[in-house]
Every structure is written in structure tokens, then in C-alpha cells.
Amino acid sequence: MNGKSATVLLGESKEKANSSIKGFLEKLNIEVLECMNGIEVIQQAFAKNPDLIILDVTLPRLNCFMCARILKNDPLMKATPIIHMGSPQNSIEQYWSKVSGGDYYLQ
């Protein structure tokens, strides 16, 4: 065990990478696995089995909604909570988050 209380997979594009989220989680003694695109998210999710997945809606290569759909359709990953981060007033993103299996939409 690495001494961390939990593991969070954080998927953000390089342009949107927000170190404040990572810093906040690390202050809570949470291990943060950073991914810069959707392909990395899927690879790391299956390799590391995180406790929580946080995905930015602008994730490149494989968007956050497709990532959620792939992960929620897998028997080993479907119980892992997924949070999508997006625009405050974008009801379309909120809709796709729900449809794709996201557990929460963070504005």
C-alpha cells in the first residue's frame, strides 16, 4: 500500500489542466493519476482500478462521455464513480454525462 487514502484518476487536456484540483486532492492524502487524453484514461482505469474518476468534458482523442460509456459497460469498472467537469450552463453536456453513465456533473 502506498499510504494514500484513495486513488483518483484525473483526466484533463493539457490546455485545461488545473493543478488546483490535483493539489486539493493530494492535500487530502489522495493519490492522483493524471491522464491527458481519453485513451490514457481507459488504459489507466483498467491498470490501476481507481476509487474515483474525474473527467473534463474537453478530453481529447476519446471524449469523456465515450470513456464513461466504455468503463460503465465493463463489469469490473461499472461501480467506479465518474464525475464529469464542464461548463456551468451547458445542459447538453449535463445530458450526455447522465446518458453515458456519469454519476455526477461538476460545474
Short mmCIF file of N, CA and C in Angstrom, two decimals:
data_model
loop_
_atom_site.label_atom_id
_atom_site.label_comp_id
_atom_site.label_asym_id
_atom_site.label_seq_id
_atom_site.Cartn_x
_atom_site.Cartn_y
_atom_site.Cartn_z
N MET A 1 0.84 -1.19 0.00
CA MET A 1 0.00 0.00 0.00
C MET A 1 0.87 1.23 0.00
N ASN A 2 0.43 2.26 -0.69
CA ASN A 2 1.22 3.47 -0.82
C ASN A 2 0.98 4.49 0.27
N GLY A 3 0.15 4.20 1.25
CA GLY A 3 -0.13 5.12 2.35
C GLY A 3 -1.17 6.17 2.02
N LYS A 4 -1.69 6.18 0.81
CA LYS A 4 -2.71 7.13 0.40
C LYS A 4 -4.08 6.61 0.80
N SER A 5 -5.00 7.52 1.04
CA SER A 5 -6.34 7.13 1.47
C SER A 5 -7.20 6.62 0.33
N ALA A 6 -6.94 7.09 -0.89
CA ALA A 6 -7.72 6.68 -2.06
C ALA A 6 -6.92 7.01 -3.31
N THR A 7 -7.43 6.52 -4.45
CA THR A 7 -6.80 6.82 -5.73
C THR A 7 -7.85 7.43 -6.65
N VAL A 8 -7.52 8.58 -7.24
CA VAL A 8 -8.41 9.27 -8.17
C VAL A 8 -7.70 9.39 -9.51
N LEU A 9 -8.40 8.99 -10.56
CA LEU A 9 -7.89 9.18 -11.91
C LEU A 9 -8.46 10.51 -12.40
N LEU A 10 -7.58 11.43 -12.80
CA LEU A 10 -7.98 12.76 -13.23
C LEU A 10 -7.65 12.91 -14.71
N GLY A 11 -8.67 13.01 -15.54
CA GLY A 11 -8.47 13.16 -16.98
C GLY A 11 -8.77 14.58 -17.43
N GLU A 12 -7.71 15.31 -17.83
CA GLU A 12 -7.85 16.68 -18.31
C GLU A 12 -6.94 16.89 -19.50
N SER A 13 -7.37 17.69 -20.46
CA SER A 13 -6.50 18.03 -21.58
C SER A 13 -5.38 18.94 -21.09
N LYS A 14 -4.28 18.97 -21.83
CA LYS A 14 -3.15 19.82 -21.44
C LYS A 14 -3.57 21.28 -21.34
N GLU A 15 -4.45 21.72 -22.24
CA GLU A 15 -4.90 23.10 -22.25
C GLU A 15 -5.74 23.45 -21.02
N LYS A 16 -6.45 22.49 -20.48
CA LYS A 16 -7.36 22.73 -19.36
C LYS A 16 -6.82 22.22 -18.03
N ALA A 17 -5.65 21.61 -18.04
CA ALA A 17 -5.11 21.03 -16.81
C ALA A 17 -5.15 22.05 -15.69
N ASN A 18 -5.76 21.66 -14.60
CA ASN A 18 -5.96 22.55 -13.46
C ASN A 18 -5.29 21.94 -12.25
N SER A 19 -4.10 22.41 -11.96
CA SER A 19 -3.34 21.84 -10.86
C SER A 19 -4.01 22.05 -9.51
N SER A 20 -4.99 22.97 -9.43
CA SER A 20 -5.66 23.19 -8.15
C SER A 20 -6.47 21.96 -7.74
N ILE A 21 -7.06 21.26 -8.70
CA ILE A 21 -7.80 20.04 -8.37
C ILE A 21 -6.84 18.98 -7.88
N LYS A 22 -5.75 18.80 -8.61
CA LYS A 22 -4.75 17.82 -8.20
C LYS A 22 -4.19 18.18 -6.82
N GLY A 23 -3.84 19.43 -6.64
CA GLY A 23 -3.28 19.88 -5.36
C GLY A 23 -4.24 19.67 -4.21
N PHE A 24 -5.51 19.98 -4.43
CA PHE A 24 -6.53 19.79 -3.40
C PHE A 24 -6.64 18.32 -3.01
N LEU A 25 -6.69 17.44 -4.00
CA LEU A 25 -6.79 16.01 -3.71
C LEU A 25 -5.56 15.49 -2.98
N GLU A 26 -4.38 15.95 -3.40
CA GLU A 26 -3.15 15.50 -2.75
C GLU A 26 -3.07 15.98 -1.30
N LYS A 27 -3.62 17.15 -1.01
CA LYS A 27 -3.65 17.64 0.38
C LYS A 27 -4.52 16.74 1.26
N LEU A 28 -5.47 16.06 0.63
CA LEU A 28 -6.33 15.13 1.35
C LEU A 28 -5.74 13.72 1.41
N ASN A 29 -4.46 13.60 1.04
CA ASN A 29 -3.74 12.33 1.04
C ASN A 29 -4.33 11.33 0.03
N ILE A 30 -4.75 11.87 -1.11
CA ILE A 30 -5.31 11.06 -2.18
C ILE A 30 -4.29 10.97 -3.31
N GLU A 31 -4.05 9.77 -3.79
CA GLU A 31 -3.16 9.57 -4.93
C GLU A 31 -3.89 10.00 -6.19
N VAL A 32 -3.25 10.84 -7.01
CA VAL A 32 -3.85 11.34 -8.24
C VAL A 32 -3.09 10.77 -9.44
N LEU A 33 -3.83 10.10 -10.32
CA LEU A 33 -3.27 9.59 -11.58
C LEU A 33 -3.73 10.53 -12.67
N GLU A 34 -2.80 11.26 -13.28
CA GLU A 34 -3.16 12.23 -14.31
C GLU A 34 -3.12 11.60 -15.70
N CYS A 35 -4.14 11.92 -16.49
CA CYS A 35 -4.22 11.48 -17.88
C CYS A 35 -4.56 12.68 -18.73
N MET A 36 -3.91 12.79 -19.89
CA MET A 36 -4.11 13.95 -20.76
C MET A 36 -5.03 13.68 -21.93
N ASN A 37 -5.51 12.43 -22.08
CA ASN A 37 -6.47 12.13 -23.15
C ASN A 37 -7.28 10.90 -22.78
N GLY A 38 -8.35 10.67 -23.53
CA GLY A 38 -9.26 9.59 -23.21
C GLY A 38 -8.67 8.19 -23.33
N ILE A 39 -7.73 8.01 -24.24
CA ILE A 39 -7.09 6.70 -24.39
C ILE A 39 -6.31 6.37 -23.11
N GLU A 40 -5.57 7.37 -22.59
CA GLU A 40 -4.84 7.17 -21.34
C GLU A 40 -5.79 6.88 -20.19
N VAL A 41 -6.93 7.54 -20.18
CA VAL A 41 -7.93 7.30 -19.12
C VAL A 41 -8.33 5.84 -19.09
N ILE A 42 -8.69 5.30 -20.24
CA ILE A 42 -9.13 3.90 -20.31
C ILE A 42 -8.00 2.97 -19.88
N GLN A 43 -6.79 3.20 -20.39
CA GLN A 43 -5.65 2.35 -20.04
C GLN A 43 -5.37 2.38 -18.54
N GLN A 44 -5.32 3.58 -17.97
CA GLN A 44 -5.01 3.71 -16.54
C GLN A 44 -6.14 3.19 -15.65
N ALA A 45 -7.38 3.38 -16.09
CA ALA A 45 -8.51 2.89 -15.30
C ALA A 45 -8.44 1.37 -15.13
N PHE A 46 -8.16 0.67 -16.22
CA PHE A 46 -8.09 -0.78 -16.14
C PHE A 46 -6.81 -1.25 -15.45
N ALA A 47 -5.72 -0.50 -15.59
CA ALA A 47 -4.45 -0.90 -14.97
C ALA A 47 -4.43 -0.61 -13.47
N LYS A 48 -5.02 0.48 -13.04
CA LYS A 48 -4.90 0.93 -11.64
C LYS A 48 -6.16 0.78 -10.81
N ASN A 49 -7.32 0.56 -11.44
CA ASN A 49 -8.59 0.41 -10.73
C ASN A 49 -8.78 1.51 -9.68
N PRO A 50 -8.93 2.76 -10.10
CA PRO A 50 -9.06 3.87 -9.15
C PRO A 50 -10.38 3.83 -8.38
N ASP A 51 -10.41 4.57 -7.27
CA ASP A 51 -11.62 4.66 -6.46
C ASP A 51 -12.63 5.65 -7.04
N LEU A 52 -12.13 6.62 -7.82
CA LEU A 52 -12.97 7.66 -8.42
C LEU A 52 -12.31 8.13 -9.71
N ILE A 53 -13.14 8.49 -10.69
CA ILE A 53 -12.63 9.02 -11.96
C ILE A 53 -13.26 10.38 -12.18
N ILE A 54 -12.41 11.39 -12.43
CA ILE A 54 -12.88 12.75 -12.73
C ILE A 54 -12.42 13.08 -14.15
N LEU A 55 -13.37 13.45 -15.01
CA LEU A 55 -13.06 13.69 -16.42
C LEU A 55 -13.55 15.06 -16.87
N ASP A 56 -12.67 15.81 -17.50
CA ASP A 56 -13.04 17.09 -18.11
C ASP A 56 -13.74 16.82 -19.43
N VAL A 57 -14.76 17.61 -19.74
CA VAL A 57 -15.52 17.37 -20.97
C VAL A 57 -14.71 17.66 -22.24
N THR A 58 -13.59 18.38 -22.12
CA THR A 58 -12.78 18.70 -23.30
C THR A 58 -11.67 17.68 -23.54
N LEU A 59 -11.75 16.53 -22.93
CA LEU A 59 -10.73 15.50 -23.07
C LEU A 59 -10.53 15.11 -24.55
N PRO A 60 -9.29 15.16 -25.05
CA PRO A 60 -9.05 14.81 -26.46
C PRO A 60 -8.92 13.31 -26.70
N ARG A 61 -8.87 12.94 -27.97
CA ARG A 61 -8.68 11.59 -28.52
C ARG A 61 -9.89 10.68 -28.29
N LEU A 62 -10.41 10.64 -27.11
CA LEU A 62 -11.61 9.87 -26.79
C LEU A 62 -12.33 10.71 -25.75
N ASN A 63 -13.48 11.28 -26.11
CA ASN A 63 -14.09 12.24 -25.19
C ASN A 63 -14.56 11.60 -23.89
N CYS A 64 -14.84 12.44 -22.92
CA CYS A 64 -15.17 11.96 -21.58
C CYS A 64 -16.43 11.10 -21.56
N PHE A 65 -17.37 11.38 -22.44
CA PHE A 65 -18.61 10.62 -22.46
C PHE A 65 -18.38 9.21 -23.01
N MET A 66 -17.53 9.09 -24.01
CA MET A 66 -17.18 7.76 -24.52
C MET A 66 -16.39 6.98 -23.47
N CYS A 67 -15.50 7.66 -22.77
CA CYS A 67 -14.75 7.00 -21.68
C CYS A 67 -15.72 6.43 -20.65
N ALA A 68 -16.67 7.24 -20.24
CA ALA A 68 -17.64 6.80 -19.24
C ALA A 68 -18.44 5.61 -19.75
N ARG A 69 -18.84 5.68 -20.99
CA ARG A 69 -19.64 4.60 -21.58
C ARG A 69 -18.86 3.28 -21.60
N ILE A 70 -17.59 3.35 -22.00
CA ILE A 70 -16.74 2.15 -22.04
C ILE A 70 -16.56 1.58 -20.63
N LEU A 71 -16.24 2.46 -19.68
CA LEU A 71 -15.97 1.99 -18.32
C LEU A 71 -17.23 1.47 -17.63
N LYS A 72 -18.35 2.14 -17.80
CA LYS A 72 -19.59 1.71 -17.14
C LYS A 72 -20.17 0.43 -17.75
N ASN A 73 -19.73 0.07 -18.95
CA ASN A 73 -20.19 -1.18 -19.57
C ASN A 73 -19.30 -2.36 -19.23
N ASP A 74 -18.25 -2.12 -18.46
CA ASP A 74 -17.36 -3.20 -18.05
C ASP A 74 -17.75 -3.65 -16.64
N PRO A 75 -17.92 -4.96 -16.42
CA PRO A 75 -18.35 -5.45 -15.11
C PRO A 75 -17.41 -5.08 -13.95
N LEU A 76 -16.12 -4.97 -14.24
CA LEU A 76 -15.16 -4.65 -13.18
C LEU A 76 -15.11 -3.15 -12.87
N MET A 77 -15.50 -2.32 -13.82
CA MET A 77 -15.38 -0.87 -13.64
C MET A 77 -16.70 -0.16 -13.40
N LYS A 78 -17.82 -0.83 -13.62
CA LYS A 78 -19.11 -0.12 -13.58
C LYS A 78 -19.46 0.47 -12.22
N ALA A 79 -18.89 -0.03 -11.16
CA ALA A 79 -19.18 0.52 -9.84
C ALA A 79 -18.31 1.73 -9.49
N THR A 80 -17.29 1.99 -10.30
CA THR A 80 -16.41 3.13 -10.04
C THR A 80 -17.14 4.42 -10.39
N PRO A 81 -17.27 5.34 -9.43
CA PRO A 81 -17.96 6.61 -9.72
C PRO A 81 -17.18 7.46 -10.72
N ILE A 82 -17.93 8.11 -11.61
CA ILE A 82 -17.35 9.00 -12.61
C ILE A 82 -17.99 10.38 -12.48
N ILE A 83 -17.15 11.40 -12.36
CA ILE A 83 -17.59 12.78 -12.31
C ILE A 83 -17.11 13.47 -13.58
N HIS A 84 -18.03 14.12 -14.28
CA HIS A 84 -17.67 14.93 -15.45
C HIS A 84 -17.58 16.39 -15.01
N MET A 85 -16.56 17.11 -15.48
CA MET A 85 -16.42 18.54 -15.20
C MET A 85 -16.68 19.30 -16.48
N GLY A 86 -17.58 20.30 -16.42
CA GLY A 86 -17.89 21.05 -17.62
C GLY A 86 -18.39 22.45 -17.34
N SER A 87 -18.99 23.04 -18.33
CA SER A 87 -19.47 24.41 -18.26
C SER A 87 -20.69 24.52 -17.35
N PRO A 88 -20.81 25.63 -16.64
CA PRO A 88 -21.92 25.80 -15.70
C PRO A 88 -23.31 25.75 -16.31
N GLN A 89 -23.49 26.32 -17.46
CA GLN A 89 -24.83 26.42 -18.04
C GLN A 89 -25.03 25.54 -19.26
N ASN A 90 -24.24 24.49 -19.42
CA ASN A 90 -24.35 23.67 -20.61
C ASN A 90 -25.21 22.44 -20.34
N SER A 91 -26.49 22.55 -20.64
CA SER A 91 -27.42 21.46 -20.37
C SER A 91 -27.17 20.25 -21.27
N ILE A 92 -26.57 20.48 -22.45
CA ILE A 92 -26.27 19.36 -23.35
C ILE A 92 -25.18 18.49 -22.74
N GLU A 93 -24.13 19.10 -22.19
CA GLU A 93 -23.08 18.32 -21.52
C GLU A 93 -23.65 17.56 -20.33
N GLN A 94 -24.53 18.20 -19.58
CA GLN A 94 -25.15 17.53 -18.43
C GLN A 94 -25.97 16.33 -18.89
N TYR A 95 -26.70 16.50 -19.97
CA TYR A 95 -27.49 15.40 -20.53
C TYR A 95 -26.57 14.23 -20.93
N TRP A 96 -25.50 14.52 -21.70
CA TRP A 96 -24.62 13.45 -22.16
C TRP A 96 -23.88 12.80 -21.00
N SER A 97 -23.60 13.55 -19.97
CA SER A 97 -22.97 12.96 -18.79
C SER A 97 -23.88 11.89 -18.19
N LYS A 98 -25.13 12.23 -18.04
CA LYS A 98 -26.10 11.29 -17.47
C LYS A 98 -26.30 10.07 -18.38
N VAL A 99 -26.46 10.30 -19.68
CA VAL A 99 -26.71 9.23 -20.63
C VAL A 99 -25.52 8.27 -20.73
N SER A 100 -24.32 8.81 -20.63
CA SER A 100 -23.12 7.98 -20.79
C SER A 100 -22.74 7.20 -19.54
N GLY A 101 -23.42 7.47 -18.44
CA GLY A 101 -23.14 6.73 -17.21
C GLY A 101 -22.43 7.53 -16.15
N GLY A 102 -22.25 8.82 -16.38
CA GLY A 102 -21.64 9.66 -15.36
C GLY A 102 -22.48 9.70 -14.09
N ASP A 103 -21.82 9.70 -12.96
CA ASP A 103 -22.54 9.71 -11.69
C ASP A 103 -22.83 11.12 -11.19
N TYR A 104 -22.04 12.09 -11.66
CA TYR A 104 -22.23 13.47 -11.21
C TYR A 104 -21.64 14.40 -12.25
N TYR A 105 -22.24 15.57 -12.41
CA TYR A 105 -21.72 16.59 -13.32
C TYR A 105 -21.31 17.79 -12.48
N LEU A 106 -20.03 18.10 -12.49
CA LEU A 106 -19.48 19.20 -11.70
C LEU A 106 -19.31 20.42 -12.60
N GLN A 107 -19.92 21.52 -12.19
CA GLN A 107 -19.85 22.76 -12.98
C GLN A 107 -18.68 23.61 -12.56
#
